[in-house]
PDB file of C-alpha atoms in Angstrom:
ATOM      1  CA  MET B   1     -22.615 -24.806 -15.357  1.00 51.00           C
ATOM      2  CA  THR B   2     -24.046 -21.573 -16.691  1.00 56.00           C
ATOM      3  CA  SER B   3     -21.719 -18.631 -17.224  1.00 85.00           C
ATOM      4  CA  ALA B   4     -23.113 -16.812 -14.181  1.00 85.00           C
ATOM      5  CA  ARG B   5     -22.659 -19.920 -12.043  1.00 87.00           C
ATOM      6  CA  ILE B   6     -19.059 -20.273 -13.185  1.00 88.00           C
ATOM      7  CA  TRP B   7     -18.199 -16.699 -12.196  1.00 91.00           C
ATOM      8  CA  TYR B   8     -20.053 -17.072  -8.914  1.00 90.00           C
ATOM      9  CA  GLN B   9     -18.051 -20.174  -8.020  1.00 88.00           C
ATOM     10  CA  GLY B  10     -14.854 -18.499  -9.221  1.00 88.00           C
ATOM     11  CA  ALA B  11     -15.435 -15.722  -6.690  1.00 89.00           C
ATOM     12  CA  ARG B  12     -15.167 -18.433  -3.966  1.00 88.00           C
ATOM     13  CA  PRO B  13     -18.321 -17.426  -2.074  1.00 89.00           C
ATOM     14  CA  LYS B  14     -17.529 -19.702   0.868  1.00 83.00           C
ATOM     15  CA  THR B  15     -14.626 -17.403   1.790  1.00 85.00           C
ATOM     16  CA  LEU B  16     -16.595 -14.153   1.770  1.00 90.00           C
ATOM     17  CA  GLY B  17     -17.402 -14.390   5.458  1.00 89.00           C
ATOM     18  CA  ALA B  18     -13.774 -13.453   6.075  1.00 90.00           C
ATOM     19  CA  ALA B  19     -14.514 -10.061   4.531  1.00 93.00           C
ATOM     20  CA  LEU B  20     -17.797  -9.376   6.316  1.00 95.00           C
ATOM     21  CA  SER B  21     -16.770 -10.492   9.816  1.00 96.00           C
ATOM     22  CA  PRO B  22     -14.278  -7.700  10.611  1.00 97.00           C
ATOM     23  CA  VAL B  23     -16.605  -5.057   9.187  1.00 98.00           C
ATOM     24  CA  LEU B  24     -19.431  -6.286  11.404  1.00 97.00           C
ATOM     25  CA  VAL B  25     -17.250  -6.349  14.510  1.00 98.00           C
ATOM     26  CA  GLY B  26     -15.596  -3.017  13.708  1.00 98.00           C
ATOM     27  CA  THR B  27     -18.920  -1.310  13.056  1.00 98.00           C
ATOM     28  CA  ALA B  28     -20.244  -2.492  16.415  1.00 98.00           C
ATOM     29  CA  ALA B  29     -17.071  -1.299  18.158  1.00 97.00           C
ATOM     30  CA  GLY B  30     -17.310   2.098  16.492  1.00 97.00           C
ATOM     31  CA  SER B  31     -20.934   2.374  17.551  1.00 96.00           C
ATOM     32  CA  LEU B  32     -19.837   2.505  21.182  1.00 95.00           C
ATOM     33  CA  ASP B  33     -19.108   6.208  20.567  1.00 94.00           C
ATOM     34  CA  GLY B  34     -22.477   7.038  19.009  1.00 95.00           C
ATOM     35  CA  PRO B  35     -25.389   5.730  16.960  1.00 96.00           C
ATOM     36  CA  THR B  36     -24.514   3.309  14.180  1.00 97.00           C
ATOM     37  CA  ASN B  37     -24.075   5.082  10.858  1.00 97.00           C
ATOM     38  CA  TRP B  38     -25.539   2.411   8.599  1.00 97.00           C
ATOM     39  CA  PRO B  39     -24.676   4.008   5.228  1.00 97.00           C
ATOM     40  CA  ARG B  40     -21.008   4.071   6.254  1.00 98.00           C
ATOM     41  CA  ALA B  41     -21.248   0.510   7.541  1.00 98.00           C
ATOM     42  CA  VAL B  42     -22.746  -0.693   4.257  1.00 97.00           C
ATOM     43  CA  ALA B  43     -20.077   1.155   2.290  1.00 98.00           C
ATOM     44  CA  ALA B  44     -17.344  -0.484   4.376  1.00 97.00           C
ATOM     45  CA  ALA B  45     -18.929  -3.890   3.754  1.00 97.00           C
ATOM     46  CA  VAL B  46     -19.049  -3.266  -0.014  1.00 97.00           C
ATOM     47  CA  VAL B  47     -15.369  -2.306  -0.004  1.00 97.00           C
ATOM     48  CA  ALA B  48     -14.409  -5.403   1.981  1.00 96.00           C
ATOM     49  CA  LEU B  49     -16.448  -7.764  -0.214  1.00 96.00           C
ATOM     50  CA  ALA B  50     -15.148  -6.193  -3.436  1.00 96.00           C
ATOM     51  CA  LEU B  51     -11.575  -6.561  -2.214  1.00 95.00           C
ATOM     52  CA  GLN B  52     -12.163 -10.201  -1.240  1.00 94.00           C
ATOM     53  CA  VAL B  53     -13.731 -11.062  -4.590  1.00 95.00           C
ATOM     54  CA  GLY B  54     -10.982  -9.135  -6.353  1.00 95.00           C
ATOM     55  CA  VAL B  55      -8.189 -10.962  -4.559  1.00 93.00           C
ATOM     56  CA  ASN B  56      -9.901 -14.301  -5.275  1.00 92.00           C
ATOM     57  CA  TYR B  57     -10.068 -13.569  -8.995  1.00 94.00           C
ATOM     58  CA  ALA B  58      -6.536 -12.124  -8.993  1.00 92.00           C
ATOM     59  CA  ASN B  59      -5.274 -15.240  -7.227  1.00 89.00           C
ATOM     60  CA  ASP B  60      -7.078 -17.416  -9.771  1.00 90.00           C
ATOM     61  CA  TYR B  61      -5.484 -15.485 -12.620  1.00 91.00           C
ATOM     62  CA  SER B  62      -1.937 -15.303 -11.225  1.00 87.00           C
ATOM     63  CA  ASP B  63      -1.743 -18.918 -10.055  1.00 83.00           C
ATOM     64  CA  GLY B  64      -3.375 -20.047 -13.289  1.00 84.00           C
ATOM     65  CA  VAL B  65      -0.910 -18.365 -15.632  1.00 85.00           C
ATOM     66  CA  ARG B  66       2.014 -19.476 -13.447  1.00 77.00           C
ATOM     67  CA  GLY B  67       0.817 -23.082 -13.573  1.00 73.00           C
ATOM     68  CA  THR B  68       0.480 -23.333  -9.788  1.00 68.00           C
ATOM     69  CA  ASP B  69      -3.156 -24.436 -10.048  1.00 59.00           C
ATOM     70  CA  ARG B  70      -2.513 -27.208 -12.568  1.00 61.00           C
ATOM     71  CA  GLU B  71      -2.967 -29.993  -9.991  1.00 59.00           C
ATOM     72  CA  ARG B  72      -4.854 -27.961  -7.387  1.00 59.00           C
ATOM     73  CA  ARG B  73      -7.818 -29.443  -5.524  1.00 60.00           C
ATOM     74  CA  GLY B  74     -10.572 -27.461  -3.888  1.00 59.00           C
ATOM     75  CA  PRO B  75     -12.695 -24.552  -5.159  1.00 69.00           C
ATOM     76  CA  ILE B  76     -13.087 -24.193  -8.905  1.00 77.00           C
ATOM     77  CA  ARG B  77     -10.220 -22.444 -10.727  1.00 82.00           C
ATOM     78  CA  LEU B  78     -11.367 -20.540 -13.784  1.00 90.00           C
ATOM     79  CA  THR B  79      -7.988 -19.940 -15.411  1.00 89.00           C
ATOM     80  CA  ALA B  80      -6.371 -23.321 -14.791  1.00 83.00           C
ATOM     81  CA  THR B  81      -9.421 -25.286 -15.923  1.00 85.00           C
ATOM     82  CA  GLY B  82      -9.993 -23.165 -19.015  1.00 87.00           C
ATOM     83  CA  LEU B  83     -13.519 -22.234 -17.936  1.00 88.00           C
ATOM     84  CA  ALA B  84     -12.559 -18.596 -18.537  1.00 90.00           C
ATOM     85  CA  THR B  85      -9.685 -16.957 -20.366  1.00 91.00           C
ATOM     86  CA  PRO B  86      -6.881 -15.411 -18.313  1.00 92.00           C
ATOM     87  CA  ARG B  87      -7.785 -12.014 -19.720  1.00 93.00           C
ATOM     88  CA  ALA B  88     -11.408 -12.363 -18.603  1.00 93.00           C
ATOM     89  CA  VAL B  89     -10.396 -13.417 -15.084  1.00 94.00           C
ATOM     90  CA  ARG B  90      -7.934 -10.535 -14.847  1.00 93.00           C
ATOM     91  CA  THR B  91     -10.671  -8.147 -15.995  1.00 95.00           C
ATOM     92  CA  ALA B  92     -13.037  -9.505 -13.329  1.00 94.00           C
ATOM     93  CA  ALA B  93     -10.375  -8.843 -10.703  1.00 95.00           C
ATOM     94  CA  LEU B  94      -9.825  -5.301 -11.968  1.00 95.00           C
ATOM     95  CA  VAL B  95     -13.569  -4.577 -11.977  1.00 96.00           C
ATOM     96  CA  SER B  96     -13.814  -5.803  -8.374  1.00 96.00           C
ATOM     97  CA  PHE B  97     -10.881  -3.664  -7.301  1.00 96.00           C
ATOM     98  CA  GLY B  98     -12.436  -0.759  -9.180  1.00 96.00           C
ATOM     99  CA  VAL B  99     -15.654  -1.093  -7.178  1.00 97.00           C
ATOM    100  CA  ALA B 100     -13.635  -1.175  -3.950  1.00 97.00           C
ATOM    101  CA  ALA B 101     -11.650   1.880  -5.052  1.00 97.00           C
ATOM    102  CA  VAL B 102     -14.689   3.978  -5.989  1.00 97.00           C
ATOM    103  CA  VAL B 103     -16.784   3.171  -2.917  1.00 98.00           C
ATOM    104  CA  GLY B 104     -13.751   3.368  -0.654  1.00 97.00           C
ATOM    105  CA  SER B 105     -12.739   6.744  -2.073  1.00 97.00           C
ATOM    106  CA  VAL B 106     -16.176   8.226  -1.459  1.00 97.00           C
ATOM    107  CA  LEU B 107     -16.199   6.862   2.087  1.00 97.00           C
ATOM    108  CA  SER B 108     -12.690   8.205   2.729  1.00 97.00           C
ATOM    109  CA  ILE B 109     -13.513  11.682   1.456  1.00 96.00           C
ATOM    110  CA  VAL B 110     -16.606  11.817   3.670  1.00 96.00           C
ATOM    111  CA  VAL B 111     -14.791  10.603   6.812  1.00 97.00           C
ATOM    112  CA  ALA B 112     -11.101  11.504   6.457  1.00 96.00           C
ATOM    113  CA  PRO B 113      -9.182  11.902   3.163  1.00 96.00           C
ATOM    114  CA  TRP B 114      -6.046  10.275   4.611  1.00 96.00           C
ATOM    115  CA  LEU B 115      -7.968   6.976   4.543  1.00 96.00           C
ATOM    116  CA  LEU B 116      -7.353   6.996   0.780  1.00 96.00           C
ATOM    117  CA  VAL B 117      -3.782   5.909   1.541  1.00 96.00           C
ATOM    118  CA  VAL B 118      -5.062   2.978   3.600  1.00 95.00           C
ATOM    119  CA  GLY B 119      -7.393   1.966   0.799  1.00 94.00           C
ATOM    120  CA  LEU B 120      -4.603   2.120  -1.764  1.00 95.00           C
ATOM    121  CA  ALA B 121      -2.409  -0.040   0.454  1.00 96.00           C
ATOM    122  CA  ALA B 122      -5.216  -2.607   0.746  1.00 94.00           C
ATOM    123  CA  ILE B 123      -5.603  -2.815  -3.045  1.00 93.00           C
ATOM    124  CA  VAL B 124      -1.839  -3.133  -3.551  1.00 94.00           C
ATOM    125  CA  ALA B 125      -1.734  -5.910  -0.948  1.00 93.00           C
ATOM    126  CA  ALA B 126      -4.601  -7.698  -2.692  1.00 91.00           C
ATOM    127  CA  VAL B 127      -2.927  -7.496  -6.110  1.00 89.00           C
ATOM    128  CA  THR B 128       0.542  -8.568  -4.943  1.00 92.00           C
ATOM    129  CA  TYR B 129      -0.643 -11.553  -2.898  1.00 89.00           C
ATOM    130  CA  THR B 130       0.042 -13.841  -5.844  1.00 81.00           C
ATOM    131  CA  GLY B 131       0.621 -11.239  -8.570  1.00 83.00           C
ATOM    132  CA  GLY B 132       3.631  -9.239  -9.643  1.00 80.00           C
ATOM    133  CA  PRO B 133       7.292 -10.277  -9.855  1.00 82.00           C
ATOM    134  CA  ARG B 134       7.630 -11.099  -6.133  1.00 86.00           C
ATOM    135  CA  PRO B 135       4.235 -12.163  -4.712  1.00 89.00           C
ATOM    136  CA  TYR B 136       4.325 -12.316  -0.926  1.00 92.00           C
ATOM    137  CA  GLY B 137       1.920 -15.282  -0.927  1.00 87.00           C
ATOM    138  CA  TYR B 138       4.763 -17.279  -2.478  1.00 88.00           C
ATOM    139  CA  ALA B 139       7.108 -16.201   0.319  1.00 89.00           C
ATOM    140  CA  GLY B 140       5.039 -17.435   3.265  1.00 92.00           C
ATOM    141  CA  LEU B 141       3.665 -14.038   4.281  1.00 93.00           C
ATOM    142  CA  GLY B 142       0.032 -14.613   3.380  1.00 93.00           C
ATOM    143  CA  GLU B 143      -1.194 -15.230   6.932  1.00 95.00           C
ATOM    144  CA  VAL B 144       0.641 -12.161   8.249  1.00 95.00           C
ATOM    145  CA  MET B 145      -0.969  -9.927   5.647  1.00 95.00           C
ATOM    146  CA  VAL B 146      -4.374 -11.467   6.267  1.00 95.00           C
ATOM    147  CA  LEU B 147      -4.095 -10.554   9.953  1.00 96.00           C
ATOM    148  CA  VAL B 148      -3.003  -7.035   9.035  1.00 96.00           C
ATOM    149  CA  PHE B 149      -5.691  -6.305   6.441  1.00 95.00           C
ATOM    150  CA  PHE B 150      -8.563  -8.661   7.297  1.00 93.00           C
ATOM    151  CA  GLY B 151      -7.920  -8.184  10.981  1.00 95.00           C
ATOM    152  CA  PHE B 152      -6.625  -4.785  12.005  1.00 97.00           C
ATOM    153  CA  VAL B 153      -7.254  -2.651   8.920  1.00 97.00           C
ATOM    154  CA  ALA B 154     -10.778  -3.936   8.276  1.00 97.00           C
ATOM    155  CA  THR B 155     -11.897  -4.032  11.910  1.00 98.00           C
ATOM    156  CA  VAL B 156     -10.274  -0.845  13.191  1.00 97.00           C
ATOM    157  CA  GLY B 157     -11.036   0.926   9.917  1.00 97.00           C
ATOM    158  CA  SER B 158     -14.708  -0.009  10.101  1.00 97.00           C
ATOM    159  CA  ALA B 159     -14.798   1.286  13.670  1.00 98.00           C
ATOM    160  CA  TYR B 160     -13.094   4.537  12.694  1.00 98.00           C
ATOM    161  CA  VAL B 161     -15.434   5.405   9.823  1.00 97.00           C
ATOM    162  CA  GLN B 162     -18.396   5.353  12.201  1.00 97.00           C
ATOM    163  CA  HIS B 163     -17.512   8.472  14.209  1.00 96.00           C
ATOM    164  CA  ALA B 164     -13.826   9.143  13.394  1.00 95.00           C
ATOM    165  CA  THR B 165     -12.810   7.672  16.757  1.00 94.00           C
ATOM    166  CA  LEU B 166     -10.831   4.587  17.735  1.00 93.00           C
ATOM    167  CA  PRO B 167     -12.328   2.732  20.705  1.00 94.00           C
ATOM    168  CA  GLY B 168      -9.702   0.657  22.487  1.00 94.00           C
ATOM    169  CA  VAL B 169     -11.797  -2.500  22.199  1.00 97.00           C
ATOM    170  CA  ALA B 170     -11.564  -2.299  18.389  1.00 97.00           C
ATOM    171  CA  TRP B 171      -7.865  -3.245  18.488  1.00 97.00           C
ATOM    172  CA  VAL B 172      -8.546  -6.342  20.580  1.00 98.00           C
ATOM    173  CA  ALA B 173     -11.630  -7.218  18.543  1.00 98.00           C
ATOM    174  CA  ALA B 174      -9.425  -7.106  15.434  1.00 98.00           C
ATOM    175  CA  LEU B 175      -7.638 -10.211  16.725  1.00 98.00           C
ATOM    176  CA  ALA B 176     -10.938 -11.988  17.340  1.00 97.00           C
ATOM    177  CA  ALA B 177     -12.017 -11.245  13.757  1.00 96.00           C
ATOM    178  CA  GLY B 178      -8.660 -11.594  12.021  1.00 96.00           C
ATOM    179  CA  LEU B 179      -7.154 -14.738  13.510  1.00 97.00           C
ATOM    180  CA  PRO B 180      -9.921 -17.037  12.213  1.00 97.00           C
ATOM    181  CA  ALA B 181      -9.262 -15.520   8.765  1.00 95.00           C
ATOM    182  CA  CYS B 182      -5.647 -16.645   9.170  1.00 96.00           C
ATOM    183  CA  GLY B 183      -7.043 -20.066  10.028  1.00 96.00           C
ATOM    184  CA  ILE B 184      -9.011 -20.104   6.785  1.00 95.00           C
ATOM    185  CA  LEU B 185      -5.840 -19.475   4.792  1.00 94.00           C
ATOM    186  CA  LEU B 186      -3.926 -22.078   6.776  1.00 96.00           C
ATOM    187  CA  ALA B 187      -6.623 -24.679   6.069  1.00 95.00           C
ATOM    188  CA  ASN B 188      -6.420 -23.818   2.386  1.00 91.00           C
ATOM    189  CA  ASN B 189      -2.621 -24.001   2.295  1.00 93.00           C
ATOM    190  CA  VAL B 190      -2.357 -27.223   4.302  1.00 95.00           C
ATOM    191  CA  ARG B 191      -4.693 -28.831   1.765  1.00 91.00           C
ATOM    192  CA  ASP B 192      -2.447 -27.662  -1.077  1.00 88.00           C
ATOM    193  CA  VAL B 193       0.932 -28.119   0.630  1.00 91.00           C
ATOM    194  CA  GLU B 194       2.159 -30.906  -1.666  1.00 88.00           C
ATOM    195  CA  THR B 195       1.137 -29.271  -4.945  1.00 85.00           C
ATOM    196  CA  ASP B 196       2.443 -25.887  -3.736  1.00 86.00           C
ATOM    197  CA  ARG B 197       5.805 -27.438  -2.844  1.00 88.00           C
ATOM    198  CA  VAL B 198       6.126 -28.957  -6.316  1.00 84.00           C
ATOM    199  CA  SER B 199       5.134 -25.715  -8.059  1.00 79.00           C
ATOM    200  CA  GLY B 200       7.507 -23.586  -5.990  1.00 82.00           C
ATOM    201  CA  LYS B 201       4.833 -21.730  -4.018  1.00 85.00           C
ATOM    202  CA  ARG B 202       6.475 -21.377  -0.607  1.00 91.00           C
ATOM    203  CA  THR B 203       3.437 -20.739   1.564  1.00 94.00           C
ATOM    204  CA  LEU B 204       3.803 -20.733   5.337  1.00 95.00           C
ATOM    205  CA  ALA B 205       2.490 -24.303   5.402  1.00 95.00           C
ATOM    206  CA  VAL B 206       5.226 -25.338   2.971  1.00 95.00           C
ATOM    207  CA  ARG B 207       7.915 -23.479   4.930  1.00 95.00           C
ATOM    208  CA  ILE B 208       7.090 -24.831   8.401  1.00 96.00           C
ATOM    209  CA  GLY B 209       5.539 -28.117   7.314  1.00 95.00           C
ATOM    210  CA  ALA B 210       1.958 -29.317   7.407  1.00 95.00           C
ATOM    211  CA  THR B 211       2.138 -30.583  11.000  1.00 95.00           C
ATOM    212  CA  ARG B 212       3.236 -27.259  12.447  1.00 97.00           C
ATOM    213  CA  ALA B 213       0.770 -25.421  10.214  1.00 97.00           C
ATOM    214  CA  ARG B 214      -2.048 -27.527  11.653  1.00 97.00           C
ATOM    215  CA  LEU B 215      -0.975 -26.644  15.193  1.00 98.00           C
ATOM    216  CA  LEU B 216      -0.710 -22.986  14.225  1.00 98.00           C
ATOM    217  CA  TYR B 217      -4.272 -23.165  12.924  1.00 98.00           C
ATOM    218  CA  VAL B 218      -5.530 -24.378  16.302  1.00 98.00           C
ATOM    219  CA  ALA B 219      -3.492 -21.669  18.019  1.00 98.00           C
ATOM    220  CA  CYS B 220      -5.135 -19.011  15.822  1.00 98.00           C
ATOM    221  CA  LEU B 221      -8.644 -20.121  16.784  1.00 98.00           C
ATOM    222  CA  ALA B 222      -7.719 -20.467  20.458  1.00 98.00           C
ATOM    223  CA  THR B 223      -6.145 -17.006  20.538  1.00 98.00           C
ATOM    224  CA  ALA B 224      -9.226 -15.554  18.883  1.00 98.00           C
ATOM    225  CA  MET B 225     -11.245 -16.831  21.842  1.00 98.00           C
ATOM    226  CA  VAL B 226      -8.724 -15.300  24.248  1.00 98.00           C
ATOM    227  CA  ALA B 227      -9.243 -12.008  22.414  1.00 98.00           C
ATOM    228  CA  VAL B 228     -13.009 -12.374  22.956  1.00 98.00           C
ATOM    229  CA  VAL B 229     -12.416 -12.685  26.692  1.00 97.00           C
ATOM    230  CA  ALA B 230     -10.187  -9.596  26.523  1.00 98.00           C
ATOM    231  CA  CYS B 231     -13.007  -7.724  24.758  1.00 98.00           C
ATOM    232  CA  GLY B 232     -15.163  -8.624  27.738  1.00 97.00           C
ATOM    233  CA  ALA B 233     -12.846  -6.551  29.922  1.00 96.00           C
ATOM    234  CA  PHE B 234     -13.917  -3.506  27.877  1.00 96.00           C
ATOM    235  CA  VAL B 235     -17.550  -4.480  27.305  1.00 97.00           C
ATOM    236  CA  PRO B 236     -18.787  -7.360  29.518  1.00 97.00           C
ATOM    237  CA  ALA B 237     -21.641  -8.160  27.119  1.00 97.00           C
ATOM    238  CA  ALA B 238     -19.020  -9.076  24.482  1.00 98.00           C
ATOM    239  CA  LEU B 239     -18.419 -12.312  26.375  1.00 98.00           C
ATOM    240  CA  ILE B 240     -21.510 -13.720  24.664  1.00 98.00           C
ATOM    241  CA  ALA B 241     -19.173 -14.491  21.740  1.00 98.00           C
ATOM    242  CA  VAL B 242     -17.720 -17.342  23.817  1.00 98.00           C
ATOM    243  CA  LEU B 243     -20.803 -19.252  22.688  1.00 98.00           C
ATOM    244  CA  ALA B 244     -19.150 -19.592  19.272  1.00 98.00           C
ATOM    245  CA  LEU B 245     -16.469 -21.874  20.731  1.00 97.00           C
ATOM    246  CA  PRO B 246     -18.247 -25.204  20.004  1.00 97.00           C
ATOM    247  CA  LEU B 247     -18.180 -24.342  16.280  1.00 97.00           C
ATOM    248  CA  ALA B 248     -14.379 -24.391  16.409  1.00 98.00           C
ATOM    249  CA  ILE B 249     -14.215 -28.013  17.552  1.00 97.00           C
ATOM    250  CA  ALA B 250     -15.123 -29.829  14.313  1.00 97.00           C
ATOM    251  CA  PRO B 251     -12.805 -27.855  11.988  1.00 97.00           C
ATOM    252  CA  SER B 252      -9.978 -28.079  14.522  1.00 97.00           C
ATOM    253  CA  ARG B 253     -10.412 -31.849  14.750  1.00 97.00           C
ATOM    254  CA  ALA B 254     -10.445 -32.085  10.955  1.00 96.00           C
ATOM    255  CA  MET B 255      -7.279 -30.010  10.680  1.00 97.00           C
ATOM    256  CA  LEU B 256      -5.497 -32.234  13.161  1.00 96.00           C
ATOM    257  CA  THR B 257      -6.667 -35.582  11.817  1.00 95.00           C
ATOM    258  CA  ARG B 258      -7.733 -35.321   8.167  1.00 93.00           C
ATOM    259  CA  HIS B 259      -5.295 -35.458   5.258  1.00 91.00           C
ATOM    260  CA  ASP B 260      -7.713 -35.843   2.346  1.00 91.00           C
ATOM    261  CA  PRO B 261      -8.706 -32.720   0.367  1.00 88.00           C
ATOM    262  CA  PRO B 262     -12.469 -33.054   1.085  1.00 89.00           C
ATOM    263  CA  GLY B 263     -11.767 -33.242   4.804  1.00 93.00           C
ATOM    264  CA  LEU B 264      -9.588 -30.138   4.706  1.00 92.00           C
ATOM    265  CA  VAL B 265     -12.131 -28.285   2.564  1.00 91.00           C
ATOM    266  CA  ALA B 266     -14.694 -29.113   5.249  1.00 93.00           C
ATOM    267  CA  ALA B 267     -12.298 -27.679   7.840  1.00 95.00           C
ATOM    268  CA  LEU B 268     -12.029 -24.486   5.800  1.00 93.00           C
ATOM    269  CA  VAL B 269     -15.803 -24.129   5.507  1.00 92.00           C
ATOM    270  CA  GLY B 270     -16.196 -24.888   9.204  1.00 96.00           C
ATOM    271  CA  THR B 271     -13.683 -22.161  10.019  1.00 96.00           C
ATOM    272  CA  VAL B 272     -15.699 -19.644   8.015  1.00 94.00           C
ATOM    273  CA  ARG B 273     -18.824 -20.623   9.961  1.00 95.00           C
ATOM    274  CA  PHE B 274     -16.979 -20.276  13.247  1.00 97.00           C
ATOM    275  CA  GLN B 275     -15.645 -16.858  12.252  1.00 97.00           C
ATOM    276  CA  LEU B 276     -19.074 -15.614  11.196  1.00 96.00           C
ATOM    277  CA  ALA B 277     -20.748 -16.888  14.366  1.00 97.00           C
ATOM    278  CA  LEU B 278     -18.040 -15.331  16.520  1.00 98.00           C
ATOM    279  CA  ALA B 279     -18.351 -12.031  14.636  1.00 98.00           C
ATOM    280  CA  VAL B 280     -22.153 -11.921  14.899  1.00 97.00           C
ATOM    281  CA  LEU B 281     -22.117 -12.707  18.607  1.00 98.00           C
ATOM    282  CA  LEU B 282     -19.242 -10.338  19.363  1.00 98.00           C
ATOM    283  CA  ALA B 283     -20.911  -7.535  17.420  1.00 98.00           C
ATOM    284  CA  ALA B 284     -24.190  -8.177  19.238  1.00 98.00           C
ATOM    285  CA  GLY B 285     -22.392  -7.999  22.564  1.00 98.00           C
ATOM    286  CA  LEU B 286     -20.639  -4.764  21.636  1.00 97.00           C
ATOM    287  CA  TRP B 287     -23.897  -3.203  20.464  1.00 96.00           C
ATOM    288  CA  ALA B 288     -25.596  -4.307  23.662  1.00 94.00           C
ATOM    289  CA  GLY B 289     -22.775  -2.728  25.656  1.00 84.00           C
TER     290      GLY B 289
END
């Protein structure tokens, strides 16, 4: 592969929908209180994407130098495979976080300076997922933090930066956007449960076992659909997002029946597609409302 292709694959592009989905839904929710402010929406999307890319590179670096990725299957690992030096991968992560910090700071100053604290917390959470002396990703808290930051913070934050208001539907919509992101991480960790157990990475899937993690995955997707119905109580047009449900069937079946890495990777990719479809439809319904 060319150098550019290597870095592109190292950014794990198939996971980037998890960053865009809550911004899309949150922007639509915030637009219930006035016209959509597209420059702010774009800025929020840049921050979310930069954070996602940054955490992917940081995860690659931290797991690589710890040796966790030595037998890992799935997306390409730059550090573990030697395709890039640890220093280069760490620099890529820092550049990504830098972009998120700069754009996020400008957006915060324009909307409300106290949002700088939220942005700082998001960057710290991204860095300490697998980095630092006590990474929470190694303690089984990854899914919880994903729901907090890729669910509530990203969705409600994107709604708030529109008109400095917090529509009630944004909090419910955060579950619809965030729970599939938890499913993405569960699919990833179920695939790697054996190698993580050997390397000492105590993900939630390792702690509760692969079988329970698979059931939790299905529960996340099902609860996301319940949240869509709840959004319909605020904005009836939001119920159009129920049409995304069929896209949850194939990845759920794969999670419950497949044990081979390719099958679980397919479940992960299918979950991203489901999340994006749900987000697009939910956002369309909120805008229509």
